[in-house]
Amino acid sequence: MVGVETKGKRHRSDKKRDVKPTILVELKDAIYRLSYITKTSVKDVVEQMILHSINSRKIVDDLSKYFRRQIHMNDTIFRGNIEMPRIAKREEGEREQVTTRLKQRDYEIVSALAYALDVSPTRVCAILLDAAMHDYDFINSYVKKYLTTELMPGQLNELQQILVYVNDVDEVGEKLSLADLLSRIVNEVSVPITKLKDTVNDFIIKNWRD
């Protein structure tokens, strides 16, 4: 059994380690888009996505069916089985690196997951990034937290109402997040993202008001 605690030499809890996972270009583009529309550095976005995934019971539970070794994590013992199928190898397609830095404690959790899955820590980070990007609630709350500081309350409310409408009539069947909607707005309105209030207001006036 392996826990997230390390034995022997102690590390400073605030010390950070470089992590450079290799991911599909499509995922990297989505991360860069999220970075752009929230005016947050890519390194910070990547770190927050990884932290969300290692603290998400749903994501860890989904991964646990591939655990080949037993680990103790977040007060839960996950039983591993060496006979379990390995988690899927890297997807086909062009891949590139993204870079971030994780606190020692967080890196130890990633390493524990890597041990359980019998893959490298960088591979685990790539898997966690993909899981976070497909977590609608995380992406929505991440962008909403940013928008709360940037938009007037009325603008944010209208934006959310638009999102409700779009998701209600969208024939694709896949829910759009605030990030998806904001990305559409940025593409449609010729206003720099640094003027977000004007960008959103122009979009609302142009498309949703008489």
Coordinates of C-alpha atoms in Angstrom, one line a residue:
M1 CA 0.0 0.0 0.0
V2 CA 1.3 3.4 -0.9
G3 CA 0.0 6.7 0.6
V4 CA 0.6 10.2 -0.5
E5 CA 3.0 10.8 2.4
T6 CA 6.7 10.4 1.7
K7 CA 9.1 8.7 4.1
G8 CA 12.6 9.9 5.0
K9 CA 13.8 13.2 3.9
R10 CA 11.2 16.0 4.3
H11 CA 10.6 18.6 1.7
R12 CA 9.4 22.2 2.2
S13 CA 5.6 22.1 1.7
D14 CA 5.8 25.3 -0.5
K15 CA 8.6 24.0 -2.7
K16 CA 7.4 23.5 -6.3
R17 CA 8.4 21.0 -8.9
D18 CA 8.3 21.5 -12.7
V19 CA 5.9 19.3 -14.5
K20 CA 5.8 19.0 -18.3
P21 CA 3.0 16.7 -19.5
T22 CA 2.6 16.0 -23.2
I23 CA -1.0 16.4 -24.4
L24 CA -2.9 16.4 -27.6
V25 CA -2.7 19.7 -29.4
E26 CA -6.5 20.1 -29.2
L27 CA -6.4 19.9 -25.4
K28 CA -3.4 22.3 -25.4
D29 CA -5.4 24.8 -27.6
A30 CA -8.4 24.5 -25.2
I31 CA -6.1 25.3 -22.2
Y32 CA -4.6 28.3 -24.0
R33 CA -8.1 29.5 -24.8
L34 CA -9.1 29.2 -21.2
S35 CA -6.0 31.1 -20.2
Y36 CA -6.7 33.8 -22.7
I37 CA -10.4 34.4 -21.9
T38 CA -9.6 34.5 -18.1
K39 CA -6.4 36.5 -18.5
T40 CA -4.6 33.9 -16.4
S41 CA -1.2 32.4 -17.1
V42 CA -1.1 29.0 -18.8
K43 CA 1.0 27.6 -15.9
D44 CA -1.7 28.7 -13.4
V45 CA -4.5 27.3 -15.5
V46 CA -2.7 23.9 -15.8
E47 CA -2.0 23.8 -12.1
Q48 CA -5.6 24.5 -11.2
M49 CA -6.8 21.9 -13.5
I50 CA -4.5 19.2 -12.0
L51 CA -5.4 20.3 -8.5
H52 CA -9.1 20.0 -9.3
S53 CA -8.7 16.5 -10.7
I54 CA -6.7 15.1 -7.8
N55 CA -9.3 16.5 -5.4
S56 CA -12.3 15.3 -7.4
R57 CA -13.7 12.1 -5.9
K58 CA -15.5 11.4 -9.2
I59 CA -12.4 11.7 -11.3
V60 CA -10.3 9.6 -8.9
D61 CA -13.0 7.0 -8.7
D62 CA -13.1 6.9 -12.5
L63 CA -9.3 6.3 -12.6
S64 CA -9.4 3.7 -9.8
K65 CA -10.8 1.0 -12.1
Y66 CA -7.3 1.1 -13.7
F67 CA -5.3 0.9 -10.4
R68 CA -2.8 -1.9 -10.6
R69 CA -1.4 -1.2 -7.2
Q70 CA -3.1 -0.3 -3.9
I71 CA -2.9 3.3 -2.5
H72 CA -4.2 5.2 0.4
M73 CA -5.5 8.6 -0.7
N74 CA -7.8 11.1 0.9
D75 CA -8.8 8.8 3.7
T76 CA -9.7 6.1 1.2
I77 CA -7.9 2.8 0.5
F78 CA -8.1 2.0 -3.2
R79 CA -7.5 -1.7 -3.9
G80 CA -5.3 -2.3 -6.8
N81 CA -5.1 -5.4 -9.0
I82 CA -2.1 -6.2 -11.2
E83 CA -4.4 -8.0 -13.5
M84 CA -6.4 -4.8 -14.3
P85 CA -6.0 -3.5 -17.8
R86 CA -3.6 -0.6 -18.2
I87 CA -5.1 2.8 -18.7
A88 CA -5.2 3.6 -22.4
K89 CA -2.0 4.7 -23.9
R90 CA -1.6 8.2 -25.4
E91 CA -4.2 9.0 -28.0
E92 CA -3.3 9.2 -31.6
G93 CA -2.6 12.6 -32.8
E94 CA -0.2 15.5 -32.7
R95 CA 1.0 16.2 -29.1
E96 CA 2.9 19.1 -27.5
Q97 CA 4.0 19.9 -24.0
V98 CA 2.5 22.3 -21.4
T99 CA 4.4 23.4 -18.4
T100 CA 3.4 24.1 -14.8
R101 CA 4.8 23.8 -11.3
L102 CA 3.2 21.8 -8.5
K103 CA 3.7 22.1 -4.7
Q104 CA 5.6 19.1 -3.2
R105 CA 2.5 17.8 -1.5
D106 CA 0.5 17.9 -4.8
Y107 CA 3.3 16.3 -6.7
E108 CA 3.3 13.5 -4.2
I109 CA -0.4 12.9 -4.8
V110 CA 0.3 12.8 -8.5
S111 CA 3.2 10.4 -7.9
A112 CA 0.9 8.1 -5.8
L113 CA -1.6 8.0 -8.7
A114 CA 1.2 7.2 -11.1
Y115 CA 2.3 4.3 -8.9
A116 CA -1.2 3.0 -8.7
L117 CA -1.7 3.3 -12.5
D118 CA 1.8 2.0 -13.3
V119 CA 2.6 5.0 -15.5
S120 CA 4.8 8.1 -15.2
P121 CA 3.8 11.2 -13.2
T122 CA 3.8 13.3 -16.4
R123 CA 1.4 10.8 -18.0
V124 CA -0.9 11.1 -15.0
C125 CA -0.8 14.9 -15.3
A126 CA -1.9 14.6 -19.0
I127 CA -4.8 12.3 -17.9
L128 CA -5.8 14.7 -15.1
L129 CA -5.8 17.7 -17.5
D130 CA -8.0 15.9 -20.0
A131 CA -10.4 14.9 -17.1
A132 CA -10.6 18.5 -15.9
M133 CA -11.3 19.9 -19.3
H134 CA -14.2 17.5 -19.7
D135 CA -15.6 18.4 -16.3
Y136 CA -18.4 20.8 -17.2
D137 CA -18.9 22.0 -13.6
F138 CA -15.3 22.7 -13.1
I139 CA -14.8 24.7 -16.3
N140 CA -18.1 26.6 -15.6
S141 CA -17.2 27.5 -12.1
Y142 CA -13.6 28.4 -13.0
V143 CA -14.8 30.9 -15.6
K144 CA -17.6 32.2 -13.5
K145 CA -15.2 33.0 -10.6
Y146 CA -13.2 35.1 -13.1
L147 CA -16.2 36.8 -14.6
T148 CA -17.6 37.7 -11.2
T149 CA -14.7 40.1 -10.7
E150 CA -14.8 41.4 -14.3
L151 CA -18.5 41.9 -15.1
M152 CA -21.3 44.0 -13.6
P153 CA -23.8 41.7 -11.8
G154 CA -26.4 42.4 -14.5
Q155 CA -24.1 41.4 -17.3
L156 CA -23.2 38.1 -15.6
N157 CA -26.9 37.4 -15.0
E158 CA -27.7 38.0 -18.7
L159 CA -24.7 35.9 -19.7
Q160 CA -26.0 33.0 -17.6
Q161 CA -29.5 33.4 -19.0
I162 CA -28.1 33.3 -22.5
L163 CA -26.3 30.1 -21.6
V164 CA -29.5 28.5 -20.2
Y165 CA -31.2 29.4 -23.5
V166 CA -28.4 28.1 -25.7
N167 CA -28.2 24.8 -23.8
D168 CA -32.0 24.4 -24.0
V169 CA -32.1 24.7 -27.8
D170 CA -28.8 23.3 -28.8
E171 CA -29.4 20.2 -30.9
V172 CA -25.9 18.8 -30.3
G173 CA -27.0 17.6 -26.9
E174 CA -23.7 18.6 -25.2
K175 CA -23.9 21.4 -22.6
L176 CA -22.0 24.5 -23.3
S177 CA -20.1 26.1 -20.4
L178 CA -19.5 29.8 -19.7
A179 CA -16.1 29.2 -21.2
D180 CA -17.6 28.0 -24.5
L181 CA -20.0 30.9 -24.6
L182 CA -17.3 33.4 -23.8
S183 CA -15.1 31.9 -26.5
R184 CA -18.0 32.4 -29.0
I185 CA -18.4 36.0 -27.9
V186 CA -14.7 36.7 -28.2
N187 CA -14.7 35.2 -31.7
E188 CA -17.8 37.2 -32.8
V189 CA -17.1 40.6 -31.3
S190 CA -14.2 42.7 -32.4
V191 CA -13.2 44.0 -29.0
P192 CA -10.0 43.1 -27.2
I193 CA -10.4 40.6 -24.3
T194 CA -8.9 43.2 -22.0
K195 CA -12.2 45.1 -22.4
L196 CA -14.3 42.2 -21.3
K197 CA -17.2 44.3 -20.0
D198 CA -17.5 46.1 -23.4
T199 CA -17.1 42.8 -25.2
V200 CA -19.9 41.0 -23.4
N201 CA -22.2 44.1 -23.5
D202 CA -21.7 44.5 -27.3
F203 CA -22.6 40.8 -27.7
I204 CA -25.7 41.0 -25.6
I205 CA -26.9 44.1 -27.3
K206 CA -26.2 42.7 -30.8
N207 CA -27.7 39.3 -30.3
W208 CA -30.2 39.3 -27.4
R209 CA -31.8 42.6 -27.1
D210 CA -34.4 44.2 -29.4

